[in-house]
Amino acid sequence: MTMLRALSFDLDDTLWASLPVLQRAEQCFYDALCERVPEFVARVSKQELRDHRLGLLRAEPRLRHHISEWRRRSLTEMLRAHGYGARSEQISDEAFAMFIQARQQVELFAHVDTVLAQLSQRYTLVSLTNGNADFHQQDCSRYFHACLKAEDIGVSKPEPAAFAAALAAAGCAPEEMLHIGDHPRDDIEGAKAAGIRCLQACIVKGPETATPLADGVFSDWRQLPDLIEKLAGGR
Ligand SMILES: [Mg+2]
């Protein structure tokens, strides 16, 4: 029987709700532009900023794994196109700094800290996110052996290489790991394709949104230890 040795955790919408954080971060990004380049903001709409980002991604798909660079590059290019020349990169860096600072202001779901503390006594914990939150800034990251970000490892979920990086960090085989995340494709299908069992966090959207592929579903962190226990003995 294969023992469960490690748990990998998605972050956004698994440990905290991402929408309010991202909305706030977007606003801080925009405010930084209003302050620094009001004439640019008057000429370029939020939609145009978004459209440019999407166009850049189509031109350079690898930026999907480097979302911070993607955002900075897109803004720099737009500023250059609007005549900001050599200042473009600095303005872009400053606006991004405001975005990423706000990006860290997350509020953990209830019981996350307690449950992680408990699980870390027994399992090696690894975080695996496609987002650009700096998990090291959260107190509960102290329970984790490794914190992996797509933009650091150069590959994002659902690609098997992302899960392989988590396995390598935890030093275990796929059957010894359990992945916990909210996203049907990135977390659940991705983990399964990598031969890793998974639990789906349906905290934001509710358990009715669960995908049948998941080995279990939870909508409250207090349910997690028992669910893991059930899967811990073998497959
Ligand atoms: Mg997520």
Tab-separated table of C-alpha atoms and ligand atoms in Angstrom:
chain	number	residue	atom	x	y	z
A	1	MET	CA	0.000	0.000	0.000
A	2	THR	CA	1.349	3.422	-0.963
A	3	MET	CA	1.551	5.893	1.859
A	4	LEU	CA	0.633	9.498	1.395
A	5	ARG	CA	3.649	11.633	2.216
A	6	ALA	CA	3.128	15.067	0.712
A	7	LEU	CA	0.375	17.581	0.021
A	8	SER	CA	0.568	20.236	-2.670
A	9	PHE	CA	-1.697	23.250	-2.371
A	10	ASP	CA	-2.969	25.728	-4.900
A	11	LEU	CA	-3.269	29.236	-3.371
A	12	ASP	CA	-5.867	31.486	-5.061
A	13	ASP	CA	-9.422	30.378	-4.189
A	14	THR	CA	-7.999	27.478	-2.197
A	15	LEU	CA	-6.360	29.308	0.739
A	16	TRP	CA	-8.070	32.659	0.128
A	17	ALA	CA	-10.616	34.283	-2.195
A	18	SER	CA	-8.757	35.799	-5.136
A	19	LEU	CA	-11.358	38.079	-6.721
A	20	PRO	CA	-11.355	40.871	-4.093
A	21	VAL	CA	-7.545	40.801	-3.992
A	22	LEU	CA	-7.179	40.982	-7.766
A	23	GLN	CA	-9.751	43.754	-8.038
A	24	ARG	CA	-7.905	45.768	-5.402
A	25	ALA	CA	-4.565	45.129	-7.068
A	26	GLU	CA	-5.963	46.228	-10.469
A	27	GLN	CA	-7.265	49.398	-8.865
A	28	CYS	CA	-3.880	50.147	-7.245
A	29	PHE	CA	-2.208	49.570	-10.624
A	30	TYR	CA	-4.611	51.980	-12.285
A	31	ASP	CA	-4.318	54.551	-9.485
A	32	ALA	CA	-0.539	54.477	-9.846
A	33	LEU	CA	-0.964	55.320	-13.543
A	34	CYS	CA	-3.478	58.086	-12.837
A	35	GLU	CA	-0.963	59.623	-10.469
A	36	ARG	CA	2.084	59.297	-12.706
A	37	VAL	CA	0.711	59.655	-16.240
A	38	PRO	CA	-2.774	61.240	-16.076
A	39	GLU	CA	-2.658	62.247	-19.760
A	40	PHE	CA	-2.020	58.592	-20.719
A	41	VAL	CA	-4.953	57.407	-18.607
A	42	ALA	CA	-7.147	60.032	-20.232
A	43	ARG	CA	-6.325	58.604	-23.661
A	44	VAL	CA	-6.180	54.876	-22.935
A	45	SER	CA	-9.100	52.958	-21.429
A	46	LYS	CA	-8.837	50.029	-19.015
A	47	GLN	CA	-10.246	47.885	-21.823
A	48	GLU	CA	-7.423	48.932	-24.146
A	49	LEU	CA	-4.888	48.041	-21.464
A	50	ARG	CA	-6.509	44.605	-21.167
A	51	ASP	CA	-6.715	44.156	-24.942
A	52	HIS	CA	-3.032	44.973	-25.302
A	53	ARG	CA	-2.138	42.394	-22.655
A	54	LEU	CA	-4.146	39.741	-24.490
A	55	GLY	CA	-2.568	40.678	-27.826
A	56	LEU	CA	0.898	40.407	-26.317
A	57	LEU	CA	0.063	36.962	-24.941
A	58	ARG	CA	-1.092	35.809	-28.367
A	59	ALA	CA	2.201	37.044	-29.804
A	60	GLU	CA	4.272	35.478	-27.007
A	61	PRO	CA	2.428	32.532	-25.459
A	62	ARG	CA	5.307	31.763	-23.074
A	63	LEU	CA	4.294	34.863	-21.089
A	64	ARG	CA	1.411	32.755	-19.750
A	65	HIS	CA	3.965	31.268	-17.354
A	66	HIS	CA	5.392	34.703	-16.471
A	67	ILE	CA	2.419	36.821	-15.570
A	68	SER	CA	4.358	39.568	-13.757
A	69	GLU	CA	6.663	40.090	-16.727
A	70	TRP	CA	3.623	39.935	-19.003
A	71	ARG	CA	1.857	42.778	-17.181
A	72	ARG	CA	4.998	44.938	-16.975
A	73	ARG	CA	5.949	44.378	-20.602
A	74	SER	CA	2.492	45.189	-21.893
A	75	LEU	CA	2.312	48.471	-20.023
A	76	THR	CA	5.847	49.431	-21.044
A	77	GLU	CA	4.979	48.832	-24.706
A	78	MET	CA	1.799	50.891	-24.457
A	79	LEU	CA	3.609	53.754	-22.753
A	80	ARG	CA	6.283	53.683	-25.442
A	81	ALA	CA	3.614	53.738	-28.142
A	82	HIS	CA	2.199	56.848	-26.493
A	83	GLY	CA	5.520	58.659	-26.492
A	84	TYR	CA	6.905	58.072	-23.015
A	85	GLY	CA	10.188	56.806	-24.439
A	86	ALA	CA	12.868	55.966	-21.913
A	87	ARG	CA	10.577	56.702	-18.956
A	88	SER	CA	8.179	53.910	-19.967
A	89	GLU	CA	9.938	51.085	-18.206
A	90	GLN	CA	10.301	52.926	-14.923
A	91	ILE	CA	6.664	54.047	-14.877
A	92	SER	CA	5.627	50.492	-15.643
A	93	ASP	CA	7.819	49.082	-12.867
A	94	GLU	CA	6.371	51.553	-10.372
A	95	ALA	CA	2.779	50.754	-11.311
A	96	PHE	CA	3.528	47.051	-11.123
A	97	ALA	CA	5.095	47.494	-7.684
A	98	MET	CA	1.775	48.933	-6.479
A	99	PHE	CA	-0.102	46.020	-8.063
A	100	ILE	CA	2.055	43.337	-6.504
A	101	GLN	CA	1.999	44.958	-3.083
A	102	ALA	CA	-1.812	44.906	-3.106
A	103	ARG	CA	-1.705	41.353	-4.478
A	104	GLN	CA	-0.284	40.142	-1.148
A	105	GLN	CA	-3.135	41.558	0.951
A	106	VAL	CA	-5.085	38.322	1.147
A	107	GLU	CA	-7.472	37.115	3.803
A	108	LEU	CA	-7.189	33.424	4.569
A	109	PHE	CA	-10.362	31.356	4.590
A	110	ALA	CA	-11.509	30.333	8.076
A	111	HIS	CA	-9.435	27.575	9.773
A	112	VAL	CA	-6.689	27.536	7.128
A	113	ASP	CA	-3.895	28.269	9.587
A	114	THR	CA	-5.009	25.694	12.158
A	115	VAL	CA	-5.521	22.959	9.596
A	116	LEU	CA	-2.205	23.629	7.832
A	117	ALA	CA	-0.407	23.539	11.196
A	118	GLN	CA	-1.993	20.166	11.903
A	119	LEU	CA	-1.282	18.713	8.438
A	120	SER	CA	2.325	19.900	8.483
A	121	GLN	CA	2.981	17.634	11.473
A	122	ARG	CA	2.340	14.678	9.263
A	123	TYR	CA	2.956	15.620	5.660
A	124	THR	CA	5.444	17.601	3.609
A	125	LEU	CA	3.561	20.647	2.345
A	126	VAL	CA	4.305	22.346	-0.971
A	127	SER	CA	2.451	25.236	-2.595
A	128	LEU	CA	1.998	25.344	-6.370
A	129	THR	CA	0.423	28.435	-7.894
A	130	ASN	CA	-0.032	29.927	-11.341
A	131	GLY	CA	-0.537	33.319	-9.687
A	132	ASN	CA	2.016	35.888	-8.614
A	133	ALA	CA	1.189	36.155	-4.920
A	134	ASP	CA	4.378	35.954	-2.866
A	135	PHE	CA	3.353	33.238	-0.466
A	136	HIS	CA	6.425	33.814	1.697
A	137	GLN	CA	4.752	36.999	2.894
A	138	GLN	CA	1.988	34.952	4.535
A	139	ASP	CA	2.589	33.651	8.057
A	140	CYS	CA	1.114	30.270	7.190
A	141	SER	CA	3.867	29.682	4.616
A	142	ARG	CA	6.031	28.641	7.584
A	143	TYR	CA	4.289	25.262	7.476
A	144	PHE	CA	5.514	24.706	3.904
A	145	HIS	CA	8.628	22.933	2.787
A	146	ALA	CA	8.602	24.700	-0.612
A	147	CYS	CA	6.567	27.448	-2.314
A	148	LEU	CA	6.473	27.142	-6.108
A	149	LYS	CA	5.245	29.790	-8.521
A	150	ALA	CA	4.718	29.218	-12.240
A	151	GLU	CA	6.812	32.248	-13.096
A	152	ASP	CA	9.730	30.883	-11.076
A	153	ILE	CA	9.624	27.359	-12.454
A	154	GLY	CA	8.758	28.511	-15.991
A	155	VAL	CA	5.694	26.321	-16.379
A	156	SER	CA	2.131	26.525	-15.110
A	157	LYS	CA	-0.588	24.077	-14.196
A	158	PRO	CA	-2.162	22.032	-15.746
A	159	GLU	CA	1.084	21.041	-17.473
A	160	PRO	CA	2.555	17.856	-15.980
A	161	ALA	CA	5.950	19.601	-15.625
A	162	ALA	CA	4.443	21.945	-13.019
A	163	PHE	CA	3.316	18.978	-10.933
A	164	ALA	CA	6.661	17.291	-11.521
A	165	ALA	CA	8.313	20.352	-9.940
A	166	ALA	CA	6.099	19.965	-6.868
A	167	LEU	CA	6.954	16.259	-6.640
A	168	ALA	CA	10.658	17.054	-6.923
A	169	ALA	CA	10.380	19.717	-4.219
A	170	ALA	CA	8.624	17.282	-1.906
A	171	GLY	CA	10.916	14.426	-2.881
A	172	CYS	CA	8.161	11.939	-3.536
A	173	ALA	CA	6.437	9.891	-6.217
A	174	PRO	CA	3.074	10.885	-7.761
A	175	GLU	CA	1.191	8.241	-5.782
A	176	GLU	CA	2.639	9.618	-2.542
A	177	MET	CA	1.255	13.109	-3.134
A	178	LEU	CA	-2.202	14.634	-2.946
A	179	HIS	CA	-2.949	17.922	-4.693
A	180	ILE	CA	-5.526	20.322	-3.313
A	181	GLY	CA	-6.905	23.102	-5.489
A	182	ASP	CA	-10.040	24.737	-6.846
A	183	HIS	CA	-9.582	24.870	-10.595
A	184	PRO	CA	-11.228	22.051	-12.607
A	185	ARG	CA	-8.630	22.129	-15.386
A	186	ASP	CA	-5.469	23.548	-13.799
A	187	ASP	CA	-5.705	21.679	-10.500
A	188	ILE	CA	-7.942	18.661	-10.935
A	189	GLU	CA	-7.368	17.575	-14.538
A	190	GLY	CA	-3.730	18.644	-14.237
A	191	ALA	CA	-3.067	16.589	-11.113
A	192	LYS	CA	-4.836	13.556	-12.544
A	193	ALA	CA	-2.835	13.741	-15.760
A	194	ALA	CA	0.320	13.766	-13.636
A	195	GLY	CA	-0.855	10.647	-11.759
A	196	ILE	CA	-1.566	12.585	-8.564
A	197	ARG	CA	-4.751	12.233	-6.556
A	198	CYS	CA	-6.580	15.448	-5.794
A	199	LEU	CA	-9.167	17.180	-3.672
A	200	GLN	CA	-11.169	20.073	-5.007
A	201	ALA	CA	-11.658	23.204	-2.929
A	202	CYS	CA	-15.168	24.482	-3.671
A	203	ILE	CA	-15.184	27.280	-1.119
A	204	VAL	CA	-15.840	30.253	-3.376
A	205	LYS	CA	-18.243	28.603	-5.810
A	206	GLY	CA	-19.819	25.888	-3.641
A	207	PRO	CA	-19.703	22.059	-3.744
A	208	GLU	CA	-22.260	21.864	-6.580
A	209	THR	CA	-19.513	23.128	-8.901
A	210	ALA	CA	-17.251	20.151	-8.167
A	211	THR	CA	-15.869	18.083	-11.005
A	212	PRO	CA	-16.473	14.304	-10.808
A	213	LEU	CA	-12.796	13.710	-11.550
A	214	ALA	CA	-11.740	14.907	-8.080
A	215	ASP	CA	-11.138	12.278	-5.378
A	216	GLY	CA	-13.000	14.433	-2.899
A	217	VAL	CA	-14.501	17.875	-2.453
A	218	PHE	CA	-14.583	20.288	0.462
A	219	SER	CA	-16.198	23.644	1.072
A	220	ASP	CA	-14.874	24.217	4.605
A	221	TRP	CA	-11.262	23.758	5.641
A	222	ARG	CA	-12.330	21.799	8.725
A	223	GLN	CA	-13.420	18.983	6.380
A	224	LEU	CA	-9.936	18.619	4.960
A	225	PRO	CA	-8.115	16.457	7.570
A	226	ASP	CA	-10.763	13.711	7.437
A	227	LEU	CA	-10.857	13.716	3.638
A	228	ILE	CA	-7.083	13.386	3.518
A	229	GLU	CA	-7.177	10.643	6.121
A	230	LYS	CA	-9.569	8.619	3.967
A	231	LEU	CA	-7.195	8.811	1.016
A	232	ALA	CA	-3.993	8.427	3.018
A	233	GLY	CA	-3.978	4.658	3.253
A	234	GLY	CA	-3.631	3.849	-0.430
A	235	ARG	CA	-5.487	3.997	-3.707
B	1	MG	MG	-6.804	28.517	-7.585
